[in-house]
């Protein structure tokens, strides 16, 4: 069960990361914030 959860989390992280990159093109601050949030979320 834990494996499926981590796979879902990994997919979500990749999705959020790519969104962060797209938003970062418009605002570097947004990209930095998203990366920070994702980093904290992954470590949690």
JSON list of N, CA and C in Angstrom, two decimals:
[
{"chain": "A", "resi": 1, "resn": "UNK", "atom": "N", "xyz": [0.84, -1.20, 0.00]},
{"chain": "A", "resi": 1, "resn": "UNK", "atom": "CA", "xyz": [0.00, 0.00, 0.00]},
{"chain": "A", "resi": 1, "resn": "UNK", "atom": "C", "xyz": [0.88, 1.26, 0.00]},
{"chain": "A", "resi": 2, "resn": "UNK", "atom": "N", "xyz": [1.92, 1.24, 0.82]},
{"chain": "A", "resi": 2, "resn": "UNK", "atom": "CA", "xyz": [2.80, 2.40, 0.89]},
{"chain": "A", "resi": 2, "resn": "UNK", "atom": "C", "xyz": [3.46, 2.71, -0.43]},
{"chain": "A", "resi": 3, "resn": "UNK", "atom": "N", "xyz": [3.69, 1.67, -1.22]},
{"chain": "A", "resi": 3, "resn": "UNK", "atom": "CA", "xyz": [4.35, 1.87, -2.52]},
{"chain": "A", "resi": 3, "resn": "UNK", "atom": "C", "xyz": [3.47, 2.67, -3.46]},
{"chain": "A", "resi": 4, "resn": "UNK", "atom": "N", "xyz": [2.19, 2.36, -3.50]},
{"chain": "A", "resi": 4, "resn": "UNK", "atom": "CA", "xyz": [1.26, 3.07, -4.37]},
{"chain": "A", "resi": 4, "resn": "UNK", "atom": "C", "xyz": [1.21, 4.55, -3.96]},
{"chain": "A", "resi": 5, "resn": "UNK", "atom": "N", "xyz": [1.19, 4.77, -2.65]},
{"chain": "A", "resi": 5, "resn": "UNK", "atom": "CA", "xyz": [1.14, 6.14, -2.14]},
{"chain": "A", "resi": 5, "resn": "UNK", "atom": "C", "xyz": [2.36, 6.93, -2.58]},
{"chain": "A", "resi": 6, "resn": "UNK", "atom": "N", "xyz": [3.54, 6.34, -2.47]},
{"chain": "A", "resi": 6, "resn": "UNK", "atom": "CA", "xyz": [4.76, 7.06, -2.85]},
{"chain": "A", "resi": 6, "resn": "UNK", "atom": "C", "xyz": [4.78, 7.31, -4.36]},
{"chain": "A", "resi": 7, "resn": "UNK", "atom": "N", "xyz": [4.22, 6.40, -5.13]},
{"chain": "A", "resi": 7, "resn": "UNK", "atom": "CA", "xyz": [4.16, 6.61, -6.59]},
{"chain": "A", "resi": 7, "resn": "UNK", "atom": "C", "xyz": [3.25, 7.79, -6.91]},
{"chain": "A", "resi": 8, "resn": "UNK", "atom": "N", "xyz": [2.11, 7.85, -6.22]},
{"chain": "A", "resi": 8, "resn": "UNK", "atom": "CA", "xyz": [1.18, 8.96, -6.43]},
{"chain": "A", "resi": 8, "resn": "UNK", "atom": "C", "xyz": [1.85, 10.27, -6.04]},
{"chain": "A", "resi": 9, "resn": "UNK", "atom": "N", "xyz": [2.57, 10.24, -4.92]},
{"chain": "A", "resi": 9, "resn": "UNK", "atom": "CA", "xyz": [3.24, 11.44, -4.42]},
{"chain": "A", "resi": 9, "resn": "UNK", "atom": "C", "xyz": [4.30, 11.89, -5.43]},
{"chain": "A", "resi": 10, "resn": "UNK", "atom": "N", "xyz": [5.05, 10.93, -5.96]},
{"chain": "A", "resi": 10, "resn": "UNK", "atom": "CA", "xyz": [6.11, 11.25, -6.92]},
{"chain": "A", "resi": 10, "resn": "UNK", "atom": "C", "xyz": [5.50, 11.91, -8.16]},
{"chain": "A", "resi": 11, "resn": "UNK", "atom": "N", "xyz": [4.38, 11.36, -8.62]},
{"chain": "A", "resi": 11, "resn": "UNK", "atom": "CA", "xyz": [3.71, 11.93, -9.80]},
{"chain": "A", "resi": 11, "resn": "UNK", "atom": "C", "xyz": [3.26, 13.35, -9.51]},
{"chain": "A", "resi": 12, "resn": "UNK", "atom": "N", "xyz": [2.69, 13.55, -8.33]},
{"chain": "A", "resi": 12, "resn": "UNK", "atom": "CA", "xyz": [2.21, 14.89, -7.94]},
{"chain": "A", "resi": 12, "resn": "UNK", "atom": "C", "xyz": [3.36, 15.88, -7.87]},
{"chain": "A", "resi": 13, "resn": "UNK", "atom": "N", "xyz": [4.48, 15.41, -7.32]},
{"chain": "A", "resi": 13, "resn": "UNK", "atom": "CA", "xyz": [5.66, 16.29, -7.20]},
{"chain": "A", "resi": 13, "resn": "UNK", "atom": "C", "xyz": [6.17, 16.69, -8.58]},
{"chain": "A", "resi": 14, "resn": "UNK", "atom": "N", "xyz": [6.25, 15.73, -9.49]},
{"chain": "A", "resi": 14, "resn": "UNK", "atom": "CA", "xyz": [6.71, 16.02, -10.85]},
{"chain": "A", "resi": 14, "resn": "UNK", "atom": "C", "xyz": [5.76, 17.01, -11.53]},
{"chain": "A", "resi": 15, "resn": "UNK", "atom": "N", "xyz": [4.45, 16.78, -11.34]},
{"chain": "A", "resi": 15, "resn": "UNK", "atom": "CA", "xyz": [3.45, 17.66, -11.92]},
{"chain": "A", "resi": 15, "resn": "UNK", "atom": "C", "xyz": [3.58, 19.07, -11.38]},
{"chain": "A", "resi": 16, "resn": "UNK", "atom": "N", "xyz": [3.70, 19.18, -10.05]},
{"chain": "A", "resi": 16, "resn": "UNK", "atom": "CA", "xyz": [3.83, 20.49, -9.42]},
{"chain": "A", "resi": 16, "resn": "UNK", "atom": "C", "xyz": [5.12, 21.17, -9.83]},
{"chain": "A", "resi": 17, "resn": "UNK", "atom": "N", "xyz": [6.18, 20.37, -9.96]},
{"chain": "A", "resi": 17, "resn": "UNK", "atom": "CA", "xyz": [7.48, 20.93, -10.34]},
{"chain": "A", "resi": 17, "resn": "UNK", "atom": "C", "xyz": [7.41, 21.54, -11.74]},
{"chain": "A", "resi": 18, "resn": "UNK", "atom": "N", "xyz": [6.77, 20.84, -12.68]},
{"chain": "A", "resi": 18, "resn": "UNK", "atom": "CA", "xyz": [6.67, 21.36, -14.04]},
{"chain": "A", "resi": 18, "resn": "UNK", "atom": "C", "xyz": [5.78, 22.61, -14.07]},
{"chain": "A", "resi": 19, "resn": "UNK", "atom": "N", "xyz": [4.74, 22.61, -13.24]},
{"chain": "A", "resi": 19, "resn": "UNK", "atom": "CA", "xyz": [3.89, 23.79, -13.16]},
{"chain": "A", "resi": 19, "resn": "UNK", "atom": "C", "xyz": [4.70, 24.95, -12.60]},
{"chain": "A", "resi": 20, "resn": "UNK", "atom": "N", "xyz": [5.51, 24.66, -11.58]},
{"chain": "A", "resi": 20, "resn": "UNK", "atom": "CA", "xyz": [6.35, 25.69, -10.97]},
{"chain": "A", "resi": 20, "resn": "UNK", "atom": "C", "xyz": [7.30, 26.29, -11.98]},
{"chain": "A", "resi": 21, "resn": "UNK", "atom": "N", "xyz": [7.84, 25.44, -12.86]},
{"chain": "A", "resi": 21, "resn": "UNK", "atom": "CA", "xyz": [8.77, 25.93, -13.89]},
{"chain": "A", "resi": 21, "resn": "UNK", "atom": "C", "xyz": [8.03, 26.86, -14.85]},
{"chain": "A", "resi": 22, "resn": "UNK", "atom": "N", "xyz": [6.83, 26.46, -15.25]},
{"chain": "A", "resi": 22, "resn": "UNK", "atom": "CA", "xyz": [6.05, 27.29, -16.17]},
{"chain": "A", "resi": 22, "resn": "UNK", "atom": "C", "xyz": [5.73, 28.64, -15.53]},
{"chain": "A", "resi": 23, "resn": "UNK", "atom": "N", "xyz": [5.28, 28.60, -14.28]},
{"chain": "A", "resi": 23, "resn": "UNK", "atom": "CA", "xyz": [4.96, 29.85, -13.58]},
{"chain": "A", "resi": 23, "resn": "UNK", "atom": "C", "xyz": [6.22, 30.67, -13.36]},
{"chain": "A", "resi": 24, "resn": "UNK", "atom": "N", "xyz": [7.35, 29.97, -13.15]},
{"chain": "A", "resi": 24, "resn": "UNK", "atom": "CA", "xyz": [8.62, 30.65, -12.92]},
{"chain": "A", "resi": 24, "resn": "UNK", "atom": "C", "xyz": [9.02, 31.51, -14.11]},
{"chain": "A", "resi": 25, "resn": "UNK", "atom": "N", "xyz": [8.60, 31.13, -15.31]},
{"chain": "A", "resi": 25, "resn": "UNK", "atom": "CA", "xyz": [8.92, 31.92, -16.49]},
{"chain": "A", "resi": 25, "resn": "UNK", "atom": "C", "xyz": [8.29, 33.30, -16.39]},
{"chain": "A", "resi": 26, "resn": "UNK", "atom": "N", "xyz": [7.14, 33.36, -15.70]},
{"chain": "A", "resi": 26, "resn": "UNK", "atom": "CA", "xyz": [6.46, 34.64, -15.53]},
{"chain": "A", "resi": 26, "resn": "UNK", "atom": "C", "xyz": [6.95, 35.33, -14.26]},
{"chain": "A", "resi": 27, "resn": "UNK", "atom": "N", "xyz": [7.27, 34.54, -13.24]},
{"chain": "A", "resi": 27, "resn": "UNK", "atom": "CA", "xyz": [7.71, 35.12, -11.97]},
{"chain": "A", "resi": 27, "resn": "UNK", "atom": "C", "xyz": [8.71, 34.20, -11.28]},
{"chain": "A", "resi": 28, "resn": "UNK", "atom": "N", "xyz": [9.94, 34.67, -11.18]},
{"chain": "A", "resi": 28, "resn": "UNK", "atom": "CA", "xyz": [10.98, 33.84, -10.56]},
{"chain": "A", "resi": 28, "resn": "UNK", "atom": "C", "xyz": [10.70, 33.62, -9.09]},
{"chain": "A", "resi": 29, "resn": "UNK", "atom": "N", "xyz": [10.05, 34.58, -8.45]},
{"chain": "A", "resi": 29, "resn": "UNK", "atom": "CA", "xyz": [9.73, 34.44, -7.03]},
{"chain": "A", "resi": 29, "resn": "UNK", "atom": "C", "xyz": [8.77, 33.27, -6.84]},
{"chain": "A", "resi": 30, "resn": "UNK", "atom": "N", "xyz": [7.81, 33.14, -7.75]},
{"chain": "A", "resi": 30, "resn": "UNK", "atom": "CA", "xyz": [6.84, 32.05, -7.66]},
{"chain": "A", "resi": 30, "resn": "UNK", "atom": "C", "xyz": [7.56, 30.71, -7.77]},
{"chain": "A", "resi": 31, "resn": "UNK", "atom": "N", "xyz": [8.49, 30.61, -8.71]},
{"chain": "A", "resi": 31, "resn": "UNK", "atom": "CA", "xyz": [9.25, 29.38, -8.91]},
{"chain": "A", "resi": 31, "resn": "UNK", "atom": "C", "xyz": [10.01, 29.02, -7.65]},
{"chain": "A", "resi": 32, "resn": "UNK", "atom": "N", "xyz": [10.66, 30.01, -7.05]},
{"chain": "A", "resi": 32, "resn": "UNK", "atom": "CA", "xyz": [11.44, 29.77, -5.83]},
{"chain": "A", "resi": 32, "resn": "UNK", "atom": "C", "xyz": [10.52, 29.27, -4.73]},
{"chain": "A", "resi": 33, "resn": "UNK", "atom": "N", "xyz": [9.36, 29.91, -4.60]},
{"chain": "A", "resi": 33, "resn": "UNK", "atom": "CA", "xyz": [8.41, 29.53, -3.56]},
{"chain": "A", "resi": 33, "resn": "UNK", "atom": "C", "xyz": [7.92, 28.11, -3.78]},
{"chain": "A", "resi": 34, "resn": "UNK", "atom": "N", "xyz": [7.56, 27.79, -5.02]},
{"chain": "A", "resi": 34, "resn": "UNK", "atom": "CA", "xyz": [7.05, 26.45, -5.33]},
{"chain": "A", "resi": 34, "resn": "UNK", "atom": "C", "xyz": [8.11, 25.40, -5.03]},
{"chain": "A", "resi": 35, "resn": "UNK", "atom": "N", "xyz": [9.34, 25.67, -5.42]},
{"chain": "A", "resi": 35, "resn": "UNK", "atom": "CA", "xyz": [10.42, 24.70, -5.18]},
{"chain": "A", "resi": 35, "resn": "UNK", "atom": "C", "xyz": [10.60, 24.48, -3.69]},
{"chain": "A", "resi": 36, "resn": "UNK", "atom": "N", "xyz": [10.52, 25.56, -2.93]},
{"chain": "A", "resi": 36, "resn": "UNK", "atom": "CA", "xyz": [10.70, 25.46, -1.48]},
{"chain": "A", "resi": 36, "resn": "UNK", "atom": "C", "xyz": [9.59, 24.61, -0.88]},
{"chain": "A", "resi": 37, "resn": "UNK", "atom": "N", "xyz": [8.36, 24.85, -1.32]},
{"chain": "A", "resi": 37, "resn": "UNK", "atom": "CA", "xyz": [7.21, 24.10, -0.81]},
{"chain": "A", "resi": 37, "resn": "UNK", "atom": "C", "xyz": [7.34, 22.63, -1.18]},
{"chain": "A", "resi": 38, "resn": "UNK", "atom": "N", "xyz": [7.69, 22.36, -2.43]},
{"chain": "A", "resi": 38, "resn": "UNK", "atom": "CA", "xyz": [7.84, 20.98, -2.90]},
{"chain": "A", "resi": 38, "resn": "UNK", "atom": "C", "xyz": [8.95, 20.29, -2.12]},
{"chain": "A", "resi": 39, "resn": "UNK", "atom": "N", "xyz": [10.06, 20.98, -1.91]},
{"chain": "A", "resi": 39, "resn": "UNK", "atom": "CA", "xyz": [11.20, 20.42, -1.20]},
{"chain": "A", "resi": 39, "resn": "UNK", "atom": "C", "xyz": [10.79, 20.03, 0.21]},
{"chain": "A", "resi": 40, "resn": "UNK", "atom": "N", "xyz": [10.08, 20.93, 0.90]},
{"chain": "A", "resi": 40, "resn": "UNK", "atom": "CA", "xyz": [9.63, 20.65, 2.27]},
{"chain": "A", "resi": 40, "resn": "UNK", "atom": "C", "xyz": [8.64, 19.48, 2.25]},
{"chain": "A", "resi": 41, "resn": "UNK", "atom": "N", "xyz": [7.75, 19.47, 1.26]},
{"chain": "A", "resi": 41, "resn": "UNK", "atom": "CA", "xyz": [6.72, 18.44, 1.16]},
{"chain": "A", "resi": 41, "resn": "UNK", "atom": "C", "xyz": [7.35, 17.06, 0.96]},
{"chain": "A", "resi": 42, "resn": "UNK", "atom": "N", "xyz": [8.37, 17.01, 0.11]},
{"chain": "A", "resi": 42, "resn": "UNK", "atom": "CA", "xyz": [9.03, 15.73, -0.17]},
{"chain": "A", "resi": 42, "resn": "UNK", "atom": "C", "xyz": [9.75, 15.23, 1.06]},
{"chain": "A", "resi": 43, "resn": "UNK", "atom": "N", "xyz": [10.39, 16.12, 1.79]},
{"chain": "A", "resi": 43, "resn": "UNK", "atom": "CA", "xyz": [11.14, 15.73, 2.99]},
{"chain": "A", "resi": 43, "resn": "UNK", "atom": "C", "xyz": [10.21, 15.25, 4.09]},
{"chain": "A", "resi": 44, "resn": "UNK", "atom": "N", "xyz": [8.99, 15.78, 4.12]},
{"chain": "A", "resi": 44, "resn": "UNK", "atom": "CA", "xyz": [8.05, 15.46, 5.18]},
{"chain": "A", "resi": 44, "resn": "UNK", "atom": "C", "xyz": [7.80, 13.96, 5.28]}
]
